Structures are given as structure tokens and as C-alpha cells.
């Protein structure tokens, strides 16, 4: 048997009761923890030995119900899965335990997840299929088709990615990584009949995939390796492939890269902004562009650098393009 | 120490809107005796936007870039976090999926190239830290930056997703990265800690979601200011464009005047090594570098 290692850790614990408190506060506990303990063990010890009023959600204790997700030093985790010793390795021996979203706290670590469920509802997170209620045969999905889901069905709806997404923090209309992953999960399902409707939902300005900032926080936060950003990229691709990409600043921003690369190999930054924004929209960038030009940061069209062997790039763009806009 | 040689993938910004990045990179390499061979054949990495439009095309083009580093038999170094992400991602996907690699190679064969997977891809920041070594760097510092409080701004695409980035960034933890802090210390500076140092600057959503992008930039600048930073340093030219150029929109978005000089990672190293402001292109900054 392994030798039991122990370590003294200071826990700063977020406390708040929406019914009685005006602002949150933190309680500090110094505990000796052992190498086999997870964060949930610590919460239980604090509740059972120190303060019975501490509130948090817990259920399966097997990393599958997704209810015990909280943040430790800003990192979203499942309390039942995260070993203290792993967290100490990253953050040292002072750990701050907070709810997934401090602004949505109801009581201590319990948050109101209504926004999370509303976003899910927006993408029709279930299979839409006109099925025979008394089938004589199974509806088989061959392994190749099952793999198209890219394990998006592993999502346990813990909210770790949703409450780690900075775009969502600022723009509450944004659908967010968890619901996007759900949208992909069903849109990529060969049995589903509502893929196109779902793609239209995630194609909306301000709400849809186009407002993703590409920070990769969702991929990092997910305890089940669902990799939501990968699904968000796939949804972008599917929107173009389905031919429903609108002609707007976001889509032109993506397509403009192909045009620019074909012409120069490198990106023509000024032309990309003009192409994306249009001749009138581009005017709002003029004050900044002028500042940049004054400081030698704007390459004028006749000085645009080009990649060497540009003919190779042109040829590859011709032969390897898979979509049209 | 054996002379370090790399194939330098400059990306687009270093040749256009951040000429000071290329200039300072070459200046620092010369001071440290690192040989950088410019990959002039390389094209744009797609910046994760081409990837949204045409994933396969972006794989082919990025694989072509790596081919040229492979031809030289050198590790490719990047000086832009987003180039690093897209190039390393391409490499990882091709190296772990023989069918995809074969499909890409069918296209590359049309222009007489073959992607083999023999060159590593790493950001210049990590090449300095892991290959050159911070101890060796400290020995070369002749103008220690000891009078400055410097706020590191890591940039998402060097640290996330860690599963990919840890192949080249020495196991940096995205929730508590240390490389840039260590580099500041090696240059004699005082590193300051603040919440936004490993967060997003908003660059990639700037056109389609200007408010989101501006608030994120504002949060980064204001966090660094609250931590009493004299200036910021970043390894990513896209973060630099946001932080250096867009302080007006950032200030407006968060309702606070935020403005700090921001240096590219090699500019900071160059200052510590005694390079002149002109050698580092400091005159190109929109937020003026007023301390040298």
C-alpha cells in the first residue's frame, strides 16, 4: 500500500446567501489533507466538522452527473474528480473555492443555472426524427457515422465550459460552448432531421458561433474532453457547407483569408478589413488606421509582401478548396 | 553551447502591422548568437478563420509551410501565438492521423512537396527558455530592467489547449503560466501578477463582435494598471495590436481610461541585452514607449 502523504492547505471558501447577504464573503479554513482526497472530500469535511450551513451540490461522486462543478483558483473543476494534490501542484497551498459563476450564486457554491438550460433549449438538444413507433428492425448507426459526433455526446452538462467562456460573460445573448457542442452533437447525427434548423440558430449574429473569441478556455475547462471549440469550428464549416452562410462581416472575415492568401500568400491585413467590413463599414476603422499608418504599421497595397513560390500556393488553393461562398 | 539554428515562420503581422516584432526578433537572435533562417516561402496560417471556412485547405497550406522547415532540417519557430496554434495543430493532426496525412500529401505532391512530420514547431519564447536557457540569458543581460514593474500577457494560443501546447511549451499550465514571468525575472525586471494575464484579448472577434473584443482588451489593460505595472509584455503580435492600438475603444467599452505601453517579448529581451530603441523598432508603437 502506498504511504499516506499529507499536506496543510489553506482554503478560502466563497460564502453568500442571496436571501440574507448583500455581498459575498470568504471563510478561511486550514486543513491537513491527504493525497487521496478530492475537493468534494474537503467540502464534506468543512460542512460536517465546521459549518453545517455550507451549501453545495453533489450527487454521483463518479464524475458523471455533472452537478458538483465549481471553480478553484479560477479553474472550473468537478469537485468529485479533482485531486487536491494535483491542484496544489498548479496553484500552491492556498486554494480559493468559488461557485462556477459568482454573479449567479444563490447560496454559497450553488448557482442558478437557468441561463445554461435556456441556451441548451435554444438549440433543440434532442434527436428530431420521424420514427416508426413500432419498428420491426433497429435503426442502426454504423461506426463511421457514430464517429462523426466526435464524442460530443460525452457532455455531462456540468457548465464548466459555459461559465469559463469570456464571450458569454460579456455578451449574454451568445449561445456559448456547451450549447454549441449540443447543437453539433445532434446536427452531426445521421438520424436527425433538424440539422439545418439548428445550423440556422447558431448562424445568427451576436448569438451564434461567429462571436466566439477563440480563446480555447472551453476546451481547457471541459472535464470530459468534449473539446467544444472543435465543435464550434465544425459548426462554422457546416454553415458554409450547407450554403446558408450569410453575407456579413463575420463570414467575409473567414472567406477573406482565402482570397488574400491566393493573391499574396500572406494576409493583406488592410484589404481583409475592407473586404470584411465593406467600403462603408471600413470607415469606422480609419482613426486607428491613421494612427497605425503614422507609425509605419500599414503596408500600402503596392508594397504588399508576397510569399516566395506563390504559384504553389495558388495551385493548392485551386486544387484543395472544398467549399464555395 | 552549440549554435542554435531555427527556421523562422514570421507570420503575416510581423511583415506588415508589427514590423517591430520581426526587427526585434532578428536583433535578439543576433545578440544571442541564434541563427534564424527566414521561411520566405511560407503563407498565412489562416489565423483560425480560414479554418472556419475551409478546414482541409488550411491543413494543406499549413503543412506546406512546415515542409519548408523540414527541407532545411530545422525546428520551426513561430513569433505569433496564433501561427503557433494553427501550425502545431496541423502538425498534431497529421502526425496522429495517417489517412489525413496521406490525403494532404496527395495535394502537396502537385507542387513537389511532401509533409513528413520531421520538424518540431515551437514559439520563440519557448525556444529561448528551453533551448537557450534562462540562466544563459541572464548572463548576457547588461541593462537589467530592475526599475520596471512588467505585466506579462500570455496570449491564449500559446497556452491553450494545453493538450496540444504542452508538446512544445514545456508543460506550461494555462491556469498558472510562468514562462513569461520567468523571462521577465531573467531580464532583471519585476513581474507583476494580475488576473487577466492568461485571459483573452478579444482579437479574433474584433470585427464581428467589437464590444466583446473591446471589453476583453480593456480588462487586460486595467488589470495590469491595477497591479501597478509600468508596461506589459506579450509574445503575441495579435494581442499586441489590440493592446497597443485599440486603447480608445477599450477605454470606452469599460468606462475607464486604460493605456499602457506594450512590448513584444523580443523587444523586452532586446532592451535587457542592450539593443537600441531603433534596433527594436520602438518608434512603431502607437502607445508610445516613453521609458527608454
Coordinates of C-alpha atoms in Angstrom, one line a residue:
Chain A
X1 CA 0.0 0.0 0.0
X2 CA 1.1 3.5 -0.8
X3 CA 2.4 5.6 2.1
X4 CA -0.2 8.3 3.0
X5 CA 1.1 11.7 2.2
X6 CA -0.4 14.7 3.8
X7 CA -0.2 18.5 3.4
X8 CA -1.5 21.5 5.1
X9 CA -3.7 23.7 2.8
X10 CA -5.5 27.0 3.3
X11 CA -8.9 27.1 1.8
X12 CA -10.7 30.4 1.1
X13 CA -14.3 29.5 0.7
X14 CA -16.9 31.7 -1.0
X15 CA -20.0 32.3 1.1
X16 CA -23.1 34.1 0.1
X17 CA -26.8 33.7 0.8
X18 CA -28.9 35.6 -1.7
X19 CA -31.8 35.9 0.9
X20 CA -29.8 37.5 3.7
X21 CA -26.4 38.8 2.3
X22 CA -25.8 42.0 0.5
X23 CA -22.3 41.0 -0.7
X24 CA -20.4 37.7 -0.6
X25 CA -17.6 37.0 1.9
X26 CA -14.9 34.3 2.3
X27 CA -14.3 31.9 5.2
X28 CA -10.8 30.6 5.7
X29 CA -10.1 27.0 6.8
X30 CA -6.6 25.5 7.3
X31 CA -6.9 21.7 6.9
X32 CA -4.5 18.8 6.7
X33 CA -5.3 16.9 3.6
X34 CA -4.1 13.6 2.3
X35 CA -3.0 12.6 -1.1
X36 CA -6.2 10.6 -1.9
X37 CA -8.6 13.4 -1.2
X38 CA -10.6 15.3 -3.8
X39 CA -12.2 18.7 -3.4
X40 CA -15.5 17.2 -2.6
X41 CA -14.0 15.5 0.5
X42 CA -12.8 18.9 1.7
X43 CA -16.3 20.4 1.2
X44 CA -17.8 17.5 3.1
X45 CA -15.3 17.9 5.9
X46 CA -16.0 21.6 6.2
X47 CA -19.7 21.0 6.2
X48 CA -19.7 18.1 8.6
X49 CA -17.0 19.2 11.0
X50 CA -17.0 23.0 10.9
X51 CA -20.1 24.7 9.4
X52 CA -23.3 22.8 8.6
X53 CA -24.7 25.7 6.8
X54 CA -22.3 25.4 3.9
X55 CA -24.2 24.7 0.7
X56 CA -23.0 22.9 -2.5
X57 CA -24.4 20.4 -5.0
X58 CA -23.2 16.8 -5.0
X59 CA -24.7 13.6 -6.3
X60 CA -23.0 10.7 -8.1
X61 CA -19.4 11.2 -6.9
X62 CA -18.3 9.5 -10.1
X63 CA -17.8 12.4 -12.5
X64 CA -20.9 11.6 -14.5
X65 CA -23.8 13.7 -13.1
X66 CA -22.0 17.0 -13.6
X67 CA -23.6 18.7 -10.7
X68 CA -20.6 19.3 -8.4
X69 CA -18.8 21.6 -10.8
X70 CA -17.2 24.7 -9.1
X71 CA -14.1 26.8 -9.6
X72 CA -10.8 26.5 -7.7
X73 CA -8.5 29.5 -8.3
X74 CA -10.5 30.3 -11.4
X75 CA -10.2 26.8 -12.9
X76 CA -13.5 25.0 -13.4
X77 CA -13.5 21.5 -12.0
X78 CA -15.7 18.7 -10.9
X79 CA -15.3 18.6 -7.1
X80 CA -15.6 14.8 -7.1
X81 CA -12.9 14.3 -9.6
X82 CA -10.2 16.9 -8.8
X83 CA -7.5 15.6 -6.5
X84 CA -6.1 18.2 -4.1
X85 CA -2.6 17.2 -4.8
X86 CA -3.0 17.9 -8.5
X87 CA -4.4 21.4 -7.7
X88 CA -1.6 22.1 -5.2
X89 CA 0.9 21.3 -7.9
X90 CA -0.6 24.0 -10.1
X91 CA -1.7 26.7 -7.6
X92 CA 0.3 26.0 -4.4
X93 CA -1.2 25.5 -0.9
X94 CA -3.7 28.4 -1.0
X95 CA -6.8 27.5 -2.7
X96 CA -9.9 29.7 -3.3
X97 CA -13.1 27.8 -3.8
X98 CA -15.9 29.6 -5.6
X99 CA -19.1 28.8 -7.5
X100 CA -18.8 28.5 -11.3
X101 CA -20.3 32.0 -11.6
X102 CA -20.0 34.3 -8.6
X103 CA -22.6 36.6 -10.0
X104 CA -25.2 33.8 -10.3
X105 CA -24.6 32.5 -6.8
X106 CA -27.8 31.6 -4.9
X107 CA -26.2 30.1 -1.8
X108 CA -22.5 29.5 -1.4
X109 CA -21.4 27.2 -4.2
X110 CA -24.9 26.7 -5.6
X111 CA -25.7 28.8 -8.6
X112 CA -28.8 29.5 -10.7
X113 CA -28.1 27.6 -14.0
X114 CA -31.2 28.9 -15.7
X115 CA -29.2 30.7 -18.4
X116 CA -27.3 27.5 -19.1
X117 CA -30.5 25.5 -19.7
X118 CA -32.1 28.3 -21.7
X119 CA -29.2 28.2 -24.1
X120 CA -29.5 24.5 -24.4
X121 CA -33.2 24.8 -25.2
X122 CA -32.4 27.2 -27.9
X123 CA -30.5 24.6 -30.0
X124 CA -33.2 21.8 -29.7
X125 CA -30.9 19.4 -27.7
X126 CA -32.6 16.2 -28.7
X127 CA -33.0 14.0 -31.7
X128 CA -35.7 15.2 -34.1
X129 CA -36.7 12.2 -36.2
X130 CA -39.9 11.0 -37.7
X131 CA -39.7 7.5 -36.3
X132 CA -41.9 4.5 -36.6
X133 CA -43.2 3.8 -33.1
X134 CA -43.5 0.1 -33.7
X135 CA -40.3 -0.7 -35.7
X136 CA -39.6 -4.2 -36.8
X137 CA -35.9 -3.5 -37.1
X138 CA -33.4 -1.4 -35.1
X139 CA -32.2 1.9 -36.5
X140 CA -28.6 1.1 -36.9
X141 CA -25.8 3.7 -36.9
X142 CA -22.6 2.3 -38.4
X143 CA -19.4 3.0 -36.5
X144 CA -18.2 5.6 -39.1
X145 CA -21.4 7.6 -38.6
X146 CA -21.2 7.3 -34.8
X147 CA -17.6 8.7 -35.0
X148 CA -18.9 11.8 -36.7
X149 CA -20.2 13.0 -33.4
X150 CA -16.6 13.4 -32.2
X151 CA -17.6 12.3 -28.8
X152 CA -19.8 15.4 -28.3
X153 CA -22.3 13.1 -26.6
X154 CA -19.8 12.7 -23.7
X155 CA -21.1 16.1 -22.4
X156 CA -22.5 15.9 -18.8
X157 CA -23.8 19.4 -18.8
X158 CA -21.8 20.4 -15.8
X159 CA -21.4 24.0 -17.1
X160 CA -17.6 24.2 -16.7
X161 CA -17.1 25.5 -20.2
X162 CA -20.2 27.7 -20.2
X163 CA -19.1 29.6 -17.1
X164 CA -15.5 29.8 -18.4
X165 CA -16.4 31.4 -21.7
X166 CA -15.3 35.1 -21.7
X167 CA -17.6 35.9 -24.7
X168 CA -20.6 34.8 -22.8
X169 CA -19.5 36.7 -19.7
X170 CA -19.7 39.9 -21.8
X171 CA -22.5 39.1 -24.3
X172 CA -25.3 37.3 -22.6
X173 CA -27.1 36.6 -26.0
X174 CA -24.1 34.4 -27.0
X175 CA -25.3 30.8 -27.0
X176 CA -22.0 29.6 -25.6
X177 CA -19.8 26.5 -25.9
X178 CA -21.9 23.9 -24.1
X179 CA -25.0 24.5 -26.1
X180 CA -22.9 24.7 -29.3
X181 CA -21.5 21.3 -28.5
X182 CA -25.0 20.1 -28.1
X183 CA -26.1 21.7 -31.3
X184 CA -23.2 19.9 -33.1
X185 CA -24.0 16.6 -31.3
X186 CA -27.5 16.5 -32.9
X187 CA -26.7 18.3 -36.1
X188 CA -24.0 15.7 -36.9
X189 CA -26.3 12.7 -36.1
X190 CA -27.3 10.9 -39.3
X191 CA -30.7 10.1 -37.8
X192 CA -31.5 13.7 -37.1
X193 CA -34.0 15.7 -39.3
X194 CA -33.5 19.1 -37.8
X195 CA -29.8 19.8 -38.6
X196 CA -30.5 22.7 -40.9
X197 CA -32.8 24.4 -38.4
X198 CA -30.1 24.1 -35.7
X199 CA -27.4 25.5 -38.1
X200 CA -29.7 28.5 -38.7
X201 CA -29.9 29.1 -34.9
X202 CA -26.1 29.0 -34.4
X203 CA -25.6 31.2 -37.5
X204 CA -27.3 34.2 -36.0
X205 CA -25.2 37.3 -35.4
X206 CA -24.4 38.1 -31.7
X207 CA -25.8 34.7 -30.6
X208 CA -24.2 32.2 -32.9
X209 CA -20.7 30.7 -33.4
X210 CA -19.4 33.8 -35.2
X211 CA -19.0 35.7 -31.9
X212 CA -16.6 33.1 -30.4
X213 CA -13.3 34.8 -29.4
X214 CA -11.3 31.5 -30.0
X215 CA -9.7 31.7 -26.5
X216 CA -9.8 27.9 -26.1
X217 CA -11.0 28.3 -22.5
X218 CA -13.9 25.8 -23.2
X219 CA -11.5 23.1 -24.4
X220 CA -9.4 23.6 -21.3
X221 CA -12.3 23.7 -18.9
X222 CA -14.2 20.5 -20.0
X223 CA -13.7 17.6 -17.6
X224 CA -14.9 15.1 -20.2
X225 CA -12.6 16.2 -23.1
X226 CA -15.6 17.2 -25.2
X227 CA -13.5 20.0 -26.8
X228 CA -16.3 22.4 -27.5
X229 CA -14.2 24.7 -29.6
X230 CA -13.6 21.8 -32.0
X231 CA -17.4 21.5 -32.4
X232 CA -17.7 25.3 -32.8
X233 CA -15.2 25.2 -35.7
X234 CA -17.2 22.2 -37.2
X235 CA -20.4 24.3 -37.0
X236 CA -18.7 27.1 -38.9
X237 CA -17.7 24.6 -41.5
X238 CA -21.2 23.1 -41.7
X239 CA -22.8 26.5 -42.1
X240 CA -20.6 27.1 -45.2
X241 CA -21.1 23.6 -46.5
X242 CA -24.9 23.9 -46.2
X243 CA -24.7 27.1 -48.2
X244 CA -26.5 29.1 -45.5
X245 CA -23.6 31.4 -44.5
X246 CA -25.0 34.9 -44.6
X247 CA -23.1 37.6 -46.4
X248 CA -21.9 39.6 -43.4
X249 CA -18.8 40.8 -41.7
X250 CA -18.1 37.6 -39.9
X251 CA -18.4 35.3 -42.9
X252 CA -16.5 37.6 -45.1
X253 CA -13.8 37.8 -42.4
X254 CA -13.3 34.0 -42.8
X255 CA -13.6 33.9 -46.6
X256 CA -11.3 36.9 -47.0
X257 CA -8.4 34.9 -45.8
X258 CA -8.6 32.5 -48.7
X259 CA -8.8 35.5 -51.2
X260 CA -5.8 37.2 -49.6
X261 CA -3.7 34.0 -49.4
X262 CA -4.4 33.3 -53.1
X263 CA -3.2 36.7 -54.1
X264 CA -0.2 37.2 -51.8
X265 CA 0.4 34.0 -49.9
X266 CA 0.4 36.3 -46.8
X267 CA -2.6 38.1 -45.5
X268 CA -3.3 41.6 -46.8
X269 CA -4.4 43.0 -43.5
X270 CA -5.9 46.2 -44.8
X271 CA -7.7 44.6 -47.6
X272 CA -9.1 41.9 -45.2
X273 CA -10.7 44.6 -43.1
X274 CA -12.1 46.4 -46.1
X275 CA -13.4 43.2 -47.6
X276 CA -15.0 42.1 -44.3
X277 CA -16.5 45.4 -43.4
X278 CA -17.4 46.7 -46.9
X279 CA -16.4 50.1 -48.3
X280 CA -18.6 52.0 -45.9
X281 CA -18.1 49.9 -42.8
X282 CA -14.4 50.1 -43.1
X283 CA -14.5 53.9 -42.5
X284 CA -15.0 53.3 -38.8
X285 CA -11.6 51.9 -38.6
X286 CA -10.0 54.9 -40.1
X287 CA -8.9 56.7 -36.9
X288 CA -7.0 53.7 -35.8
X289 CA -5.7 53.0 -39.3
X290 CA -4.4 56.6 -39.4
X291 CA -2.5 56.1 -36.1
X292 CA -1.0 52.9 -37.4
X293 CA 0.0 54.5 -40.7
X294 CA 1.7 57.4 -38.9
X295 CA 3.8 54.8 -37.0
X296 CA 4.8 52.7 -40.0
X297 CA 2.3 49.9 -39.3
X298 CA 0.4 50.0 -42.6
X299 CA 1.8 48.4 -45.7
X300 CA 0.3 50.1 -48.7
X301 CA -1.1 47.8 -51.5
X302 CA 1.8 48.3 -53.9
X303 CA 4.2 47.3 -51.2
X304 CA 2.4 44.1 -50.1
X305 CA 4.9 41.4 -49.4
X306 CA 4.3 38.1 -51.2
X307 CA 5.3 34.6 -50.3
X308 CA 8.1 33.1 -52.4
X309 CA 6.9 30.3 -54.7
X310 CA 3.5 31.9 -54.7
X311 CA 2.4 29.8 -57.7
X312 CA 2.4 26.8 -55.4
X313 CA 0.0 28.5 -53.0
X314 CA -2.3 29.5 -55.9
X315 CA -2.2 26.0 -57.3
X316 CA -3.0 24.4 -53.9
X317 CA -5.9 26.8 -53.3
X318 CA -7.3 25.8 -56.7
X319 CA -6.9 22.1 -56.1
X320 CA -7.6 21.8 -52.3
X321 CA -10.5 24.1 -51.7
X322 CA -13.6 22.2 -50.5
X323 CA -16.2 24.9 -50.2
X324 CA -17.5 27.9 -52.0
X325 CA -19.0 31.1 -50.7
Chain B
X1 CA 27.0 25.7 -26.4
X2 CA 26.3 24.5 -29.9
X3 CA 24.9 27.3 -32.1
X4 CA 21.1 27.2 -32.2
X5 CA 19.5 27.2 -35.7
X6 CA 15.9 27.5 -36.4
X7 CA 13.6 28.1 -39.4
X8 CA 11.7 31.3 -38.6
X9 CA 8.0 31.4 -39.6
X10 CA 7.3 35.1 -39.3
X11 CA 3.6 35.0 -40.0
X12 CA 1.8 38.0 -41.6
X13 CA 1.7 40.6 -38.9
X14 CA 5.5 40.7 -38.4
X15 CA 5.8 41.7 -42.1
X16 CA 3.0 44.2 -42.0
X17 CA 1.4 45.8 -39.0
X18 CA 4.0 44.9 -36.4
X19 CA 7.3 45.3 -38.3
X20 CA 9.0 46.0 -34.9
X21 CA 8.4 42.3 -34.0
X22 CA 10.4 41.0 -36.9
X23 CA 13.1 43.6 -36.3
X24 CA 13.5 42.9 -32.6
X25 CA 13.3 39.1 -33.1
X26 CA 16.3 39.3 -35.5
X27 CA 18.1 41.7 -33.3
X28 CA 17.8 39.5 -30.2
X29 CA 18.7 36.4 -32.2
X30 CA 21.9 38.1 -33.3
X31 CA 22.8 39.2 -29.8
X32 CA 22.3 35.6 -28.5
X33 CA 24.1 34.0 -31.5
X34 CA 20.9 32.2 -32.6
X35 CA 20.7 31.6 -36.4
X36 CA 17.2 32.2 -37.8
X37 CA 16.6 31.1 -41.4
X38 CA 13.6 33.0 -42.8
X39 CA 10.9 30.9 -44.3
X40 CA 10.0 33.3 -47.1
X41 CA 8.0 30.6 -48.9
X42 CA 5.5 30.3 -46.1
X43 CA 2.0 31.5 -46.4
X44 CA -0.6 32.7 -43.8
X45 CA -1.6 30.2 -41.2
X46 CA -5.3 31.1 -41.6
X47 CA -5.4 32.6 -38.2
X48 CA -8.2 30.1 -37.2
X49 CA -10.6 32.0 -39.6
X50 CA -9.6 30.1 -42.7
X51 CA -10.1 27.0 -40.6
X52 CA -13.7 28.1 -40.0
X53 CA -14.2 28.4 -43.8
X54 CA -12.2 25.5 -45.3
X55 CA -10.6 23.2 -42.8
X56 CA -8.9 21.0 -45.4
X57 CA -7.4 23.9 -47.3
X58 CA -5.9 25.3 -44.1
X59 CA -4.3 21.9 -43.4
X60 CA -2.7 21.7 -46.8
X61 CA -1.4 25.3 -46.6
X62 CA 0.0 24.9 -43.1
X63 CA 1.5 21.5 -44.0
X64 CA 3.2 23.2 -46.9
X65 CA 4.8 25.8 -44.5
X66 CA 6.1 23.0 -42.3
X67 CA 7.5 21.2 -45.4
X68 CA 9.9 24.1 -45.9
X69 CA 11.2 23.8 -42.4
X70 CA 11.6 20.1 -42.9
X71 CA 13.6 20.7 -46.1
X72 CA 16.1 22.7 -44.0
X73 CA 16.1 20.0 -41.4
X74 CA 15.3 22.6 -38.7
X75 CA 12.8 23.2 -35.9
X76 CA 10.3 25.8 -37.0
X77 CA 10.0 28.7 -34.6
X78 CA 6.9 31.0 -34.6
X79 CA 6.7 34.5 -33.3
X80 CA 2.9 34.7 -33.2
X81 CA 0.7 32.7 -30.8
X82 CA -1.9 32.1 -33.4
X83 CA 0.6 30.9 -36.0
X84 CA 1.9 28.6 -33.3
X85 CA -1.6 27.2 -32.6
X86 CA -2.5 26.6 -36.2
X87 CA 0.8 25.2 -37.3
X88 CA 1.1 23.0 -34.2
X89 CA -2.5 21.9 -34.6
X90 CA -1.9 20.9 -38.2
X91 CA 1.3 19.0 -37.3
X92 CA -0.5 17.2 -34.5
X93 CA -3.5 16.2 -36.6
X94 CA -1.3 15.0 -39.5
X95 CA 1.1 13.1 -37.2
X96 CA -1.7 11.3 -35.4
X97 CA -3.9 10.5 -38.5
X98 CA -2.0 8.7 -41.3
X99 CA -5.1 8.8 -43.6
X100 CA -5.4 12.6 -43.3
X101 CA -1.7 13.0 -43.8
X102 CA -1.8 10.9 -46.9
X103 CA -4.7 13.0 -48.2
X104 CA -2.8 16.2 -47.6
X105 CA 0.3 14.7 -49.2
X106 CA -1.7 13.9 -52.4
X107 CA -2.2 17.7 -52.7
X108 CA 1.3 18.7 -51.7
X109 CA 2.7 16.3 -54.3
X110 CA 1.1 18.5 -57.0
X111 CA 3.7 21.1 -56.1
X112 CA 6.5 18.7 -55.5
X113 CA 6.4 18.7 -51.7
X114 CA 5.8 16.0 -49.0
X115 CA 4.9 16.5 -45.4
X116 CA 6.9 14.1 -43.3
X117 CA 6.5 15.3 -39.7
X118 CA 10.2 15.6 -39.0
X119 CA 10.3 19.2 -37.9
X120 CA 9.1 20.4 -34.5
X121 CA 7.1 23.6 -34.1
X122 CA 7.7 25.9 -31.2
X123 CA 7.2 29.5 -30.2
X124 CA 10.4 31.6 -30.0
X125 CA 9.6 32.3 -26.3
X126 CA 9.9 28.6 -25.5
X127 CA 13.0 28.2 -27.8
X128 CA 14.7 30.9 -25.7
X129 CA 13.6 29.3 -22.4
X130 CA 14.2 25.7 -23.2
X131 CA 17.0 25.6 -25.7
X132 CA 19.0 28.8 -24.9
X133 CA 18.2 28.7 -21.2
X134 CA 17.2 31.5 -18.9
X135 CA 20.5 31.2 -17.0
X136 CA 22.5 31.7 -20.1
X137 CA 20.2 34.6 -21.0
X138 CA 20.7 36.3 -17.6
X139 CA 24.5 36.1 -18.1
X140 CA 24.0 38.2 -21.2
X141 CA 21.8 40.9 -19.6
X142 CA 23.8 44.1 -19.4
X143 CA 20.9 46.5 -18.9
X144 CA 18.8 44.8 -16.2
X145 CA 15.2 46.0 -16.2
X146 CA 15.1 46.3 -12.5
X147 CA 13.4 49.6 -12.3
X148 CA 10.3 48.3 -14.1
X149 CA 7.2 46.5 -13.0
X150 CA 6.3 44.4 -16.0
X151 CA 2.9 42.8 -16.6
X152 CA 3.1 39.5 -18.6
X153 CA 0.3 38.9 -21.1
X154 CA 0.5 35.3 -22.2
X155 CA -2.0 35.2 -25.1
X156 CA -4.4 32.2 -25.4
X157 CA -2.8 30.4 -28.3
X158 CA 0.5 29.7 -26.6
X159 CA -1.1 28.1 -23.5
X160 CA -4.4 26.6 -24.6
X161 CA -5.4 23.9 -25.4
X162 CA -2.8 22.6 -23.1
X163 CA -3.0 19.0 -24.5
X164 CA -1.6 20.4 -27.8
X165 CA 0.6 23.2 -26.4
X166 CA 2.3 21.1 -23.8
X167 CA 4.0 19.2 -26.6
X168 CA 6.1 22.4 -27.2
X169 CA 5.7 24.7 -24.2
X170 CA 7.4 22.7 -21.5
X171 CA 4.2 21.7 -19.8
X172 CA 3.0 25.3 -19.0
X173 CA -0.2 25.2 -17.1
X174 CA -2.8 27.5 -18.7
X175 CA -4.3 28.4 -15.3
X176 CA -1.0 29.4 -13.8
X177 CA 1.5 30.0 -16.6
X178 CA 5.0 31.0 -15.6
X179 CA 7.3 31.2 -18.7
X180 CA 6.9 34.9 -19.4
X181 CA 7.2 35.7 -15.7
X182 CA 10.4 33.7 -15.6
X183 CA 11.7 35.6 -18.7
X184 CA 10.9 38.9 -17.1
X185 CA 12.9 37.9 -14.0
X186 CA 15.8 36.7 -16.1
X187 CA 15.8 40.1 -17.7
X188 CA 16.1 41.7 -14.3
X189 CA 12.6 43.0 -14.2
X190 CA 9.8 42.8 -11.6
X191 CA 7.0 40.6 -12.8
X192 CA 3.5 41.7 -11.6
X193 CA 0.6 39.3 -11.1
X194 CA -2.9 40.0 -12.2
X195 CA -6.0 38.0 -13.1
X196 CA -6.1 38.8 -16.8
X197 CA -2.6 37.7 -17.6
X198 CA -3.7 34.4 -19.1
X199 CA -7.0 35.6 -20.5
X200 CA -8.2 36.5 -24.0
X201 CA -7.5 39.9 -25.6
X202 CA -10.5 39.6 -27.9
X203 CA -8.6 40.0 -31.1
X204 CA -10.3 37.3 -33.1
X205 CA -13.8 38.7 -32.6
X206 CA -12.9 42.3 -33.2
X207 CA -14.7 42.8 -36.5
X208 CA -17.9 40.8 -35.8
X209 CA -18.2 41.4 -32.0
X210 CA -16.5 44.7 -31.3
X211 CA -17.9 45.2 -27.9
X212 CA -16.8 41.8 -26.6
X213 CA -13.4 42.3 -28.0
X214 CA -13.0 45.8 -26.6
X215 CA -14.1 44.8 -23.1
X216 CA -11.6 42.0 -23.0
X217 CA -8.8 44.3 -24.1
X218 CA -9.9 46.8 -21.5
X219 CA -9.9 44.2 -18.8
X220 CA -6.4 43.2 -19.6
X221 CA -5.1 46.8 -19.6
X222 CA -6.9 47.8 -16.5
X223 CA -5.8 44.6 -14.7
X224 CA -2.2 45.4 -15.5
X225 CA -2.6 49.0 -14.4
X226 CA -4.2 48.0 -11.1
X227 CA -1.3 45.7 -10.5
X228 CA 0.9 48.8 -10.7
X229 CA 2.6 47.7 -14.0
X230 CA 4.8 50.2 -15.8
X231 CA 4.3 48.3 -19.1
X232 CA 3.1 45.0 -20.5
X233 CA 4.9 42.4 -22.5
X234 CA 3.4 39.8 -24.8
X235 CA 4.7 37.0 -27.1
X236 CA 1.7 37.5 -29.5
X237 CA 1.6 40.3 -32.1
X238 CA -2.2 40.0 -32.3
X239 CA -2.6 40.7 -28.6
X240 CA -0.1 43.5 -29.2
X241 CA -2.3 45.0 -31.9
X242 CA -5.3 45.0 -29.5
X243 CA -3.4 46.3 -26.5
X244 CA -1.2 48.8 -28.2
X245 CA -3.5 50.3 -30.9
X246 CA -7.1 49.9 -29.5
X247 CA -7.0 51.6 -26.2
X248 CA -9.6 54.1 -27.3
X249 CA -12.3 51.5 -27.9
X250 CA -11.1 49.5 -24.9
X251 CA -11.4 52.6 -22.6
X252 CA -14.8 53.4 -24.0
X253 CA -16.1 49.9 -23.5
X254 CA -15.1 49.6 -19.9
X255 CA -15.6 53.2 -18.9
X256 CA -12.1 53.8 -17.7
X257 CA -9.1 55.4 -19.4
X258 CA -6.7 52.5 -20.0
X259 CA -3.4 52.9 -21.7
X260 CA -0.1 51.2 -21.1
X261 CA 3.0 50.7 -23.3
X262 CA 3.1 47.1 -24.5
X263 CA 6.3 45.5 -25.7
X264 CA 6.7 42.4 -27.8
X265 CA 8.6 39.6 -26.0
X266 CA 11.8 40.0 -28.0
X267 CA 11.7 43.8 -27.5
X268 CA 11.9 43.3 -23.8
X269 CA 14.7 40.8 -24.1
X270 CA 16.4 43.2 -26.5
X271 CA 16.2 46.1 -24.1
X272 CA 17.9 43.9 -21.4
X273 CA 20.6 42.9 -23.9
X274 CA 21.4 46.5 -24.6
X275 CA 19.8 46.9 -28.1
X276 CA 18.9 50.4 -29.1
X277 CA 15.3 51.6 -29.3
X278 CA 15.7 51.8 -33.1
X279 CA 17.1 48.3 -33.4
X280 CA 13.9 47.1 -31.6
X281 CA 11.6 49.3 -33.7
X282 CA 10.1 51.0 -30.6
X283 CA 9.2 54.0 -32.8
X284 CA 6.4 51.9 -34.4
X285 CA 4.3 51.7 -31.3
X286 CA 1.0 53.6 -31.2
X287 CA 1.1 53.8 -27.4
X288 CA 4.4 55.5 -27.1
X289 CA 7.2 53.7 -25.3
X290 CA 8.2 56.6 -23.1
X291 CA 10.6 55.0 -20.7
X292 CA 13.7 54.4 -22.8

